[in-house]
Amino acid sequence: MSARDRAILRSLAERIHPGDAGAHNNLGVVFYQKGLVDEAILAFERALELDPRLEVARRNAELAYRETGQFERRVQRLRQELEANPGDPSIRDALARTYLLGGRPAAAAREWASLLADRPEDPILHLKLAWAESRSGRPDAAIRLAERAVALSPEDPKARFEHASLLRLADRLEEAERVVRAGLALDDELAAGHALLARVLEAAGDEDGARAARERAEELDPSARRQERHLSLEPYLAGDEPGDGESGSGDGESRPGGEEPETVAGPLGPFARAMRLRRGGDLDGAAQTLERALGDGGDFAARQALAEIRLLQGGLDQAAEAYAALLEEEAASPKLWNERGVALHRLGRLDEAVEAYRQAVALDYDYALGWNNLGIARAQRRRTRRSGRCGRPRRAARRRRSCGTWGCS
């Protein structure tokens, strides 16, 4: 890249809203497209600092790390530095952040817990560990850590917002509303707090209250009115070409993957090769490539991609089991819950599918695909109960497109 192009990109970075997580995520995608991988990862990290719930930024960071080989190199380098300087907290903190962004939240939690043992009065460390615990599927532990962070910094409204966010993810909505209102009582001028209150009230079914909170957030921060697309690296790494258009099929189908926003290209590692084979229709080749890439390491991203391919192949029992195993490691992922729901849905296990979709939308109330799939599954369950066929296995393999559902992208 020319010096002029670099200067233009850095000028763009300076002009984006410093508190806009989505803008930082999108900037990271642009950096990655231009080959500025280090800058891209920093942008994704900044997006997640601003909004730990921004799933697309977390996934982008994980892909950027994995596809460039930077994850393994950075972990190795940081561990070597830590061995040489075991008392340096900044190195251990960097290692924890790398683990979290690389899709290993349990490893991140161990590193932050080690730091917290030496600095038990640090509220920021409590919150970092809380999000790692949440990502590891331990919501109660995460909430207790956030409560402690609030106790350590009672005048900090942002600590209360983090606590409220974790309560919301755990579907403890009354508590979440009480905590976020307590934060706003400390500073009523924080747009992020009103936006969070809107999401909590919307999840609780209070549409009027949610609308008022959203209007207040937009009044304080006009940029909140923008409905920008959050860009993703994933489909280009899977071999999509520019101009493929939107992923929506227009026929009300449920899909395992969710949105496919605009994307950028990356290095052709095993994951990308498997995705290219998948896009070319060679599902067996894609599965074999991922199985070889897994080896003994158990890479999370590869296992997730393999589960999705099993679903496309019609290996529904295998897919359902694979998603259950993935959710044991990352129970706070709405995408994984939705995809497990699709597998169960096709198997005709409608009660379990409904529950999986419910978990997806409880974690992300704005997850339109999850709501769509939940509505379809509930309607089919009502029909099967009325016809006296509740509980019988559906012939999913032979009736893959029954009732216009379950198309996979």
Tab-separated table of C-alpha atoms in Angstrom:
chain	number	residue	atom	x	y	z
A	1	MET	CA	0.000	0.000	0.000
A	2	SER	CA	1.233	3.465	-0.841
A	3	ALA	CA	2.083	6.018	1.828
A	4	ARG	CA	-0.744	8.168	0.471
A	5	ASP	CA	-3.311	5.380	0.958
A	6	ARG	CA	-2.073	4.795	4.497
A	7	ALA	CA	-2.385	8.496	5.248
A	8	ILE	CA	-5.951	8.545	3.884
A	9	LEU	CA	-6.969	5.567	6.022
A	10	ARG	CA	-5.443	7.001	9.160
A	11	SER	CA	-7.172	10.307	8.462
A	12	LEU	CA	-10.447	8.391	8.192
A	13	ALA	CA	-9.711	6.735	11.533
A	14	GLU	CA	-9.239	10.119	13.174
A	15	ARG	CA	-12.633	11.341	11.929
A	16	ILE	CA	-14.856	8.552	13.207
A	17	HIS	CA	-16.812	9.037	16.419
A	18	PRO	CA	-14.502	7.854	19.237
A	19	GLY	CA	-17.376	6.238	21.112
A	20	ASP	CA	-19.008	4.454	18.140
A	21	ALA	CA	-18.225	0.732	18.451
A	22	GLY	CA	-19.779	-0.088	15.083
A	23	ALA	CA	-17.659	2.527	13.334
A	24	HIS	CA	-14.479	1.086	14.850
A	25	ASN	CA	-15.526	-2.399	13.731
A	26	ASN	CA	-16.150	-1.196	10.185
A	27	LEU	CA	-12.843	0.658	10.169
A	28	GLY	CA	-11.129	-2.579	11.174
A	29	VAL	CA	-12.670	-4.334	8.191
A	30	VAL	CA	-11.386	-1.614	5.851
A	31	PHE	CA	-7.903	-1.821	7.395
A	32	TYR	CA	-7.916	-5.601	6.941
A	33	GLN	CA	-8.964	-5.258	3.312
A	34	LYS	CA	-5.968	-3.011	2.699
A	35	GLY	CA	-3.564	-5.415	4.377
A	36	LEU	CA	-3.134	-3.406	7.602
A	37	VAL	CA	-3.757	-6.386	9.858
A	38	ASP	CA	-2.274	-4.919	13.052
A	39	GLU	CA	-4.386	-1.777	12.666
A	40	ALA	CA	-7.458	-3.918	11.937
A	41	ILE	CA	-7.039	-5.954	15.114
A	42	LEU	CA	-6.575	-2.786	17.165
A	43	ALA	CA	-9.806	-1.386	15.683
A	44	PHE	CA	-11.728	-4.568	16.533
A	45	GLU	CA	-10.296	-4.460	20.065
A	46	ARG	CA	-11.426	-0.861	20.433
A	47	ALA	CA	-14.920	-1.768	19.208
A	48	LEU	CA	-15.148	-4.481	21.852
A	49	GLU	CA	-13.857	-2.187	24.580
A	50	LEU	CA	-16.735	0.156	23.729
A	51	ASP	CA	-19.334	-2.596	23.348
A	52	PRO	CA	-18.386	-6.090	24.605
A	53	ARG	CA	-21.707	-7.367	23.220
A	54	LEU	CA	-20.841	-6.530	19.583
A	55	GLU	CA	-20.719	-10.101	18.293
A	56	VAL	CA	-19.587	-9.216	14.770
A	57	ALA	CA	-16.526	-7.349	16.087
A	58	ARG	CA	-15.615	-10.289	18.311
A	59	ARG	CA	-15.915	-12.668	15.365
A	60	ASN	CA	-13.936	-10.340	13.100
A	61	ALA	CA	-11.116	-10.137	15.640
A	62	GLU	CA	-11.086	-13.911	15.987
A	63	LEU	CA	-10.960	-14.405	12.213
A	64	ALA	CA	-8.257	-11.781	11.747
A	65	TYR	CA	-6.143	-13.481	14.394
A	66	ARG	CA	-6.717	-16.997	13.081
A	67	GLU	CA	-6.479	-16.428	9.344
A	68	THR	CA	-3.227	-14.485	9.537
A	69	GLY	CA	-1.616	-16.841	12.035
A	70	GLN	CA	-1.223	-13.897	14.390
A	71	PHE	CA	-3.090	-15.605	17.220
A	72	GLU	CA	-0.569	-18.419	17.653
A	73	ARG	CA	2.396	-16.091	17.125
A	74	ARG	CA	1.101	-13.503	19.569
A	75	VAL	CA	0.246	-16.062	22.252
A	76	GLN	CA	3.694	-17.620	21.914
A	77	ARG	CA	5.422	-14.235	22.080
A	78	LEU	CA	3.401	-13.068	25.093
A	79	ARG	CA	3.969	-16.313	26.974
A	80	GLN	CA	7.704	-16.008	26.375
A	81	GLU	CA	7.616	-12.412	27.609
A	82	LEU	CA	5.628	-13.494	30.656
A	83	GLU	CA	8.168	-16.195	31.498
A	84	ALA	CA	10.919	-13.583	31.318
A	85	ASN	CA	8.890	-11.000	33.293
A	86	PRO	CA	6.404	-12.946	35.461
A	87	GLY	CA	5.533	-9.913	37.552
A	88	ASP	CA	4.521	-7.654	34.639
A	89	PRO	CA	0.708	-7.303	34.763
A	90	SER	CA	0.516	-5.576	31.370
A	91	ILE	CA	1.865	-8.685	29.614
A	92	ARG	CA	-0.625	-10.998	31.341
A	93	ASP	CA	-3.444	-8.567	30.550
A	94	ALA	CA	-2.414	-8.529	26.875
A	95	LEU	CA	-2.315	-12.339	26.870
A	96	ALA	CA	-5.819	-12.493	28.364
A	97	ARG	CA	-7.168	-10.077	25.744
A	98	THR	CA	-5.536	-12.130	22.996
A	99	TYR	CA	-7.129	-15.326	24.308
A	100	LEU	CA	-10.536	-13.659	24.487
A	101	LEU	CA	-10.327	-12.244	20.968
A	102	GLY	CA	-8.962	-15.542	19.667
A	103	GLY	CA	-12.040	-17.419	20.841
A	104	ARG	CA	-10.635	-18.911	24.065
A	105	PRO	CA	-12.573	-17.131	26.842
A	106	ALA	CA	-11.804	-19.759	29.494
A	107	ALA	CA	-8.058	-19.206	28.994
A	108	ALA	CA	-8.630	-15.442	29.170
A	109	ALA	CA	-10.545	-15.897	32.422
A	110	ARG	CA	-7.634	-17.808	33.969
A	111	GLU	CA	-5.180	-15.014	33.159
A	112	TRP	CA	-7.445	-12.236	34.464
A	113	ALA	CA	-8.222	-14.266	37.586
A	114	SER	CA	-4.476	-14.496	38.210
A	115	LEU	CA	-4.191	-10.710	37.948
A	116	LEU	CA	-7.208	-10.215	40.180
A	117	ALA	CA	-5.617	-12.323	42.911
A	118	ASP	CA	-2.883	-9.679	43.148
A	119	ARG	CA	-5.203	-6.674	42.633
A	120	PRO	CA	-8.495	-7.602	44.327
A	121	GLU	CA	-9.650	-3.980	44.559
A	122	ASP	CA	-9.420	-3.242	40.811
A	123	PRO	CA	-12.954	-2.731	39.392
A	124	ILE	CA	-11.801	-2.787	35.756
A	125	LEU	CA	-10.213	-6.208	36.247
A	126	HIS	CA	-13.445	-7.462	37.786
A	127	LEU	CA	-15.344	-6.348	34.677
A	128	LYS	CA	-12.824	-7.866	32.271
A	129	LEU	CA	-13.034	-11.180	34.088
A	130	ALA	CA	-16.831	-10.875	34.178
A	131	TRP	CA	-17.061	-10.737	30.380
A	132	ALA	CA	-14.643	-13.648	30.002
A	133	GLU	CA	-16.769	-15.692	32.421
A	134	SER	CA	-19.905	-14.723	30.516
A	135	ARG	CA	-18.319	-15.838	27.242
A	136	SER	CA	-17.339	-19.103	28.948
A	137	GLY	CA	-20.970	-19.821	29.816
A	138	ARG	CA	-20.849	-18.866	33.504
A	139	PRO	CA	-23.369	-16.008	33.799
A	140	ASP	CA	-23.774	-16.223	37.587
A	141	ALA	CA	-20.033	-15.868	38.140
A	142	ALA	CA	-19.964	-12.984	35.653
A	143	ILE	CA	-22.762	-11.149	37.453
A	144	ARG	CA	-21.108	-11.581	40.860
A	145	LEU	CA	-17.891	-10.082	39.477
A	146	ALA	CA	-19.803	-7.133	38.019
A	147	GLU	CA	-21.552	-6.575	41.349
A	148	ARG	CA	-18.159	-6.433	43.024
A	149	ALA	CA	-16.938	-3.927	40.409
A	150	VAL	CA	-19.905	-1.678	41.214
A	151	ALA	CA	-19.186	-1.957	44.938
A	152	LEU	CA	-15.571	-0.941	44.304
A	153	SER	CA	-16.547	2.047	42.120
A	154	PRO	CA	-19.996	3.168	43.321
A	155	GLU	CA	-19.765	6.560	41.603
A	156	ASP	CA	-18.988	5.104	38.159
A	157	PRO	CA	-22.197	4.769	36.112
A	158	LYS	CA	-20.417	2.785	33.396
A	159	ALA	CA	-19.665	-0.038	35.833
A	160	ARG	CA	-23.392	-0.223	36.544
A	161	PHE	CA	-24.142	-0.343	32.818
A	162	GLU	CA	-21.760	-3.301	32.414
A	163	HIS	CA	-23.504	-5.007	35.342
A	164	ALA	CA	-26.900	-4.309	33.761
A	165	SER	CA	-25.725	-5.678	30.406
A	166	LEU	CA	-24.713	-8.967	32.006
A	167	LEU	CA	-28.033	-9.168	33.851
A	168	ARG	CA	-29.835	-8.571	30.565
A	169	LEU	CA	-27.896	-11.381	28.886
A	170	ALA	CA	-28.958	-13.659	31.751
A	171	ASP	CA	-32.608	-12.606	31.191
A	172	ARG	CA	-32.792	-11.005	34.643
A	173	LEU	CA	-34.587	-8.003	33.214
A	174	GLU	CA	-36.108	-6.447	36.346
A	175	GLU	CA	-32.700	-6.363	38.007
A	176	ALA	CA	-31.105	-5.040	34.813
A	177	GLU	CA	-33.602	-2.167	34.648
A	178	ARG	CA	-33.021	-1.283	38.288
A	179	VAL	CA	-29.230	-1.264	37.844
A	180	VAL	CA	-29.191	0.766	34.634
A	181	ARG	CA	-31.546	3.341	36.170
A	182	ALA	CA	-29.186	3.585	39.142
A	183	GLY	CA	-26.375	4.325	36.705
A	184	LEU	CA	-28.418	7.004	34.968
A	185	ALA	CA	-29.188	8.560	38.351
A	186	LEU	CA	-25.442	9.181	38.617
A	187	ASP	CA	-25.229	10.727	35.129
A	188	ASP	CA	-28.365	11.228	33.069
A	189	GLU	CA	-26.387	12.621	30.115
A	190	LEU	CA	-24.890	9.297	29.000
A	191	ALA	CA	-26.485	8.219	25.731
A	192	ALA	CA	-25.144	4.672	26.103
A	193	GLY	CA	-27.073	4.265	29.347
A	194	HIS	CA	-30.367	5.326	27.782
A	195	ALA	CA	-29.722	3.060	24.782
A	196	LEU	CA	-29.113	0.140	27.153
A	197	LEU	CA	-32.273	0.986	29.080
A	198	ALA	CA	-34.185	0.904	25.781
A	199	ARG	CA	-32.911	-2.611	25.041
A	200	VAL	CA	-33.775	-3.825	28.543
A	201	LEU	CA	-37.300	-2.382	28.419
A	202	GLU	CA	-37.856	-3.737	24.916
A	203	ALA	CA	-36.836	-7.215	26.061
A	204	ALA	CA	-39.264	-6.864	28.979
A	205	GLY	CA	-42.107	-5.931	26.612
A	206	ASP	CA	-42.369	-2.259	27.615
A	207	GLU	CA	-42.479	-0.773	24.117
A	208	ASP	CA	-43.480	2.739	25.208
A	209	GLY	CA	-40.717	2.930	27.797
A	210	ALA	CA	-38.200	1.570	25.306
A	211	ARG	CA	-39.217	4.161	22.714
A	212	ALA	CA	-38.826	7.007	25.208
A	213	ALA	CA	-35.392	5.762	26.289
A	214	ARG	CA	-34.284	5.392	22.677
A	215	GLU	CA	-35.430	8.921	21.847
A	216	ARG	CA	-33.474	10.239	24.829
A	217	ALA	CA	-30.349	8.380	23.663
A	218	GLU	CA	-30.710	9.870	20.177
A	219	GLU	CA	-31.243	13.336	21.635
A	220	LEU	CA	-27.972	13.034	23.553
A	221	ASP	CA	-26.081	11.408	20.677
A	222	PRO	CA	-27.565	12.048	17.207
A	223	SER	CA	-25.230	9.426	15.723
A	224	ALA	CA	-27.327	6.795	17.527
A	225	ARG	CA	-30.009	7.357	14.872
A	226	ARG	CA	-27.777	5.874	12.188
A	227	GLN	CA	-28.531	2.260	11.373
A	228	GLU	CA	-25.162	1.335	9.896
A	229	ARG	CA	-24.326	-2.128	8.692
A	230	HIS	CA	-21.722	-3.826	10.810
A	231	LEU	CA	-19.231	-5.258	8.345
A	232	SER	CA	-17.879	-8.795	8.630
A	233	LEU	CA	-14.760	-10.555	7.395
A	234	GLU	CA	-16.432	-13.950	7.340
A	235	PRO	CA	-18.032	-14.367	3.900
A	236	TYR	CA	-15.002	-13.176	1.901
A	237	LEU	CA	-12.872	-15.583	3.872
A	238	ALA	CA	-15.432	-18.158	2.755
A	239	GLY	CA	-14.804	-17.234	-0.881
A	240	ASP	CA	-17.693	-14.863	-1.686
A	241	GLU	CA	-17.165	-12.354	-4.444
A	242	PRO	CA	-18.081	-8.668	-4.319
A	243	GLY	CA	-21.526	-7.952	-5.616
A	244	ASP	CA	-23.133	-11.178	-4.431
A	245	GLY	CA	-25.747	-9.008	-2.760
A	246	GLU	CA	-27.549	-9.440	0.526
A	247	SER	CA	-27.896	-12.821	2.134
A	248	GLY	CA	-31.636	-12.614	2.703
A	249	SER	CA	-33.466	-15.172	0.598
A	250	GLY	CA	-36.816	-13.435	0.722
A	251	ASP	CA	-38.648	-16.681	1.393
A	252	GLY	CA	-38.702	-16.701	5.192
A	253	GLU	CA	-36.043	-19.389	5.469
A	254	SER	CA	-34.054	-20.026	8.599
A	255	ARG	CA	-30.299	-20.254	8.126
A	256	PRO	CA	-27.533	-21.317	10.457
A	257	GLY	CA	-25.251	-18.369	9.907
A	258	GLY	CA	-27.336	-15.229	10.257
A	259	GLU	CA	-26.420	-12.064	8.417
A	260	GLU	CA	-23.768	-11.970	5.727
A	261	PRO	CA	-22.746	-8.315	5.640
A	262	GLU	CA	-20.242	-6.806	3.257
A	263	THR	CA	-16.863	-8.463	3.626
A	264	VAL	CA	-13.180	-8.373	2.836
A	265	ALA	CA	-10.561	-10.832	1.672
A	266	GLY	CA	-7.911	-12.443	3.824
A	267	PRO	CA	-5.087	-14.968	3.622
A	268	LEU	CA	-5.975	-18.457	2.391
A	269	GLY	CA	-5.434	-20.569	5.510
A	270	PRO	CA	-7.080	-23.955	6.179
A	271	PHE	CA	-10.259	-22.282	7.400
A	272	ALA	CA	-10.523	-20.176	4.236
A	273	ARG	CA	-9.739	-23.177	2.000
A	274	ALA	CA	-12.501	-25.143	3.673
A	275	MET	CA	-14.940	-22.300	3.188
A	276	ARG	CA	-14.042	-22.026	-0.497
A	277	LEU	CA	-14.697	-25.752	-0.893
A	278	ARG	CA	-18.014	-25.279	0.873
A	279	ARG	CA	-19.017	-22.444	-1.433
A	280	GLY	CA	-18.084	-24.621	-4.395
A	281	GLY	CA	-20.406	-27.356	-3.156
A	282	ASP	CA	-17.666	-29.762	-2.021
A	283	LEU	CA	-18.942	-30.260	1.506
A	284	ASP	CA	-17.019	-33.500	2.005
A	285	GLY	CA	-13.774	-31.795	0.999
A	286	ALA	CA	-14.530	-28.848	3.280
A	287	ALA	CA	-15.231	-31.169	6.209
A	288	GLN	CA	-12.031	-33.146	5.603
A	289	THR	CA	-9.979	-29.934	5.410
A	290	LEU	CA	-11.373	-28.757	8.731
A	291	GLU	CA	-10.857	-32.134	10.374
A	292	ARG	CA	-7.206	-32.079	9.303
A	293	ALA	CA	-6.834	-28.486	10.532
A	294	LEU	CA	-8.288	-29.421	13.906
A	295	GLY	CA	-5.669	-32.057	14.677
A	296	ASP	CA	-5.344	-32.312	18.432
A	297	GLY	CA	-5.731	-28.604	19.020
A	298	GLY	CA	-9.504	-28.376	19.053
A	299	ASP	CA	-9.604	-24.930	17.426
A	300	PHE	CA	-12.977	-23.359	18.252
A	301	ALA	CA	-13.491	-21.559	14.921
A	302	ALA	CA	-12.765	-24.730	12.932
A	303	ARG	CA	-15.117	-26.806	15.101
A	304	GLN	CA	-17.845	-24.216	14.627
A	305	ALA	CA	-17.361	-24.246	10.848
A	306	LEU	CA	-17.377	-28.054	10.842
A	307	ALA	CA	-20.652	-28.116	12.788
A	308	GLU	CA	-22.200	-25.823	10.194
A	309	ILE	CA	-21.009	-28.069	7.356
A	310	ARG	CA	-22.454	-31.135	9.102
A	311	LEU	CA	-25.737	-29.270	9.170
A	312	LEU	CA	-25.527	-28.577	5.440
A	313	GLN	CA	-24.666	-32.220	4.755
A	314	GLY	CA	-27.750	-33.370	6.623
A	315	GLY	CA	-25.763	-34.897	9.478
A	316	LEU	CA	-28.258	-33.457	11.900
A	317	ASP	CA	-27.475	-35.554	14.965
A	318	GLN	CA	-23.760	-34.822	14.532
A	319	ALA	CA	-24.479	-31.123	14.088
A	320	ALA	CA	-26.733	-30.937	17.150
A	321	GLU	CA	-24.085	-32.665	19.277
A	322	ALA	CA	-21.336	-30.415	17.905
A	323	TYR	CA	-23.288	-27.250	18.709
A	324	ALA	CA	-24.043	-28.538	22.208
A	325	ALA	CA	-20.294	-28.998	22.774
A	326	LEU	CA	-19.526	-25.532	21.398
A	327	LEU	CA	-22.140	-23.977	23.672
A	328	GLU	CA	-20.512	-25.573	26.709
A	329	GLU	CA	-17.530	-23.329	25.925
A	330	GLU	CA	-19.389	-20.231	24.759
A	331	ALA	CA	-22.937	-20.229	26.069
A	332	ALA	CA	-23.347	-16.487	25.471
A	333	SER	CA	-23.295	-16.759	21.653
A	334	PRO	CA	-26.716	-16.102	20.055
A	335	LYS	CA	-25.368	-17.377	16.723
A	336	LEU	CA	-24.505	-20.789	18.185
A	337	TRP	CA	-27.893	-21.110	19.895
A	338	ASN	CA	-29.647	-20.235	16.634
A	339	GLU	CA	-27.631	-22.792	14.658
A	340	ARG	CA	-28.287	-25.516	17.227
A	341	GLY	CA	-31.950	-24.606	16.934
A	342	VAL	CA	-31.811	-25.141	13.163
A	343	ALA	CA	-30.324	-28.634	13.646
A	344	LEU	CA	-32.965	-29.571	16.212
A	345	HIS	CA	-35.668	-27.998	14.043
A	346	ARG	CA	-34.753	-30.214	11.102
A	347	LEU	CA	-34.718	-33.275	13.338
A	348	GLY	CA	-38.290	-32.496	14.333
A	349	ARG	CA	-37.318	-31.888	17.966
A	350	LEU	CA	-39.471	-28.783	18.029
A	351	ASP	CA	-39.616	-28.190	21.783
A	352	GLU	CA	-35.820	-28.204	21.971
A	353	ALA	CA	-35.558	-26.050	18.843
A	354	VAL	CA	-37.935	-23.464	20.287
A	355	GLU	CA	-35.882	-23.335	23.474
A	356	ALA	CA	-32.629	-22.896	21.502
A	357	TYR	CA	-34.101	-20.043	19.456
A	358	ARG	CA	-35.421	-18.474	22.668
A	359	GLN	CA	-31.918	-18.543	24.108
A	360	ALA	CA	-30.596	-16.834	20.958
A	361	VAL	CA	-33.026	-13.916	21.140
A	362	ALA	CA	-32.662	-13.631	24.921
A	363	LEU	CA	-28.952	-13.029	24.377
A	364	ASP	CA	-29.517	-10.597	21.510
A	365	TYR	CA	-32.972	-9.052	21.388
A	366	ASP	CA	-32.202	-7.505	17.987
A	367	TYR	CA	-31.348	-10.885	16.406
A	368	ALA	CA	-33.939	-10.807	13.610
A	369	LEU	CA	-33.038	-14.229	12.221
A	370	GLY	CA	-33.498	-15.827	15.635
A	371	TRP	CA	-36.953	-14.248	15.993
A	372	ASN	CA	-37.871	-15.438	12.484
A	373	ASN	CA	-36.796	-19.011	13.245
A	374	LEU	CA	-38.549	-18.947	16.623
A	375	GLY	CA	-41.816	-17.874	14.981
A	376	ILE	CA	-41.585	-20.633	12.359
A	377	ALA	CA	-40.794	-23.314	14.946
A	378	ARG	CA	-43.628	-22.234	17.233
A	379	ALA	CA	-46.102	-22.246	14.341
A	380	GLN	CA	-45.019	-25.732	13.259
A	381	ARG	CA	-45.243	-26.983	16.825
A	382	ARG	CA	-48.812	-25.691	17.091
A	383	ARG	CA	-49.729	-27.418	13.828
A	384	THR	CA	-48.208	-30.744	14.865
A	385	ARG	CA	-49.979	-30.607	18.216
A	386	ARG	CA	-53.313	-29.842	16.590
A	387	SER	CA	-52.884	-32.716	14.147
A	388	GLY	CA	-51.922	-35.136	16.921
A	389	ARG	CA	-48.409	-35.652	15.586
A	390	CYS	CA	-46.499	-33.877	18.344
A	391	GLY	CA	-43.216	-35.567	19.125
A	392	ARG	CA	-42.980	-37.650	15.936
A	393	PRO	CA	-39.739	-37.223	14.013
A	394	ARG	CA	-40.154	-35.236	10.827
A	395	ARG	CA	-38.584	-36.547	7.647
A	396	ALA	CA	-36.111	-33.709	7.628
A	397	ALA	CA	-33.680	-35.206	5.144
A	398	ARG	CA	-36.387	-35.820	2.523
A	399	ARG	CA	-38.424	-32.701	3.254
A	400	ARG	CA	-35.619	-30.220	3.685
A	401	ARG	CA	-37.555	-27.254	2.371
A	402	SER	CA	-40.855	-28.114	4.053
A	403	CYS	CA	-42.929	-25.031	4.892
A	404	GLY	CA	-40.247	-22.773	3.389
A	405	THR	CA	-37.777	-23.204	6.246
A	406	TRP	CA	-34.214	-24.278	6.899
A	407	GLY	CA	-32.423	-23.060	3.775
A	408	CYS	CA	-28.702	-22.832	4.494
A	409	SER	CA	-26.364	-20.212	3.131
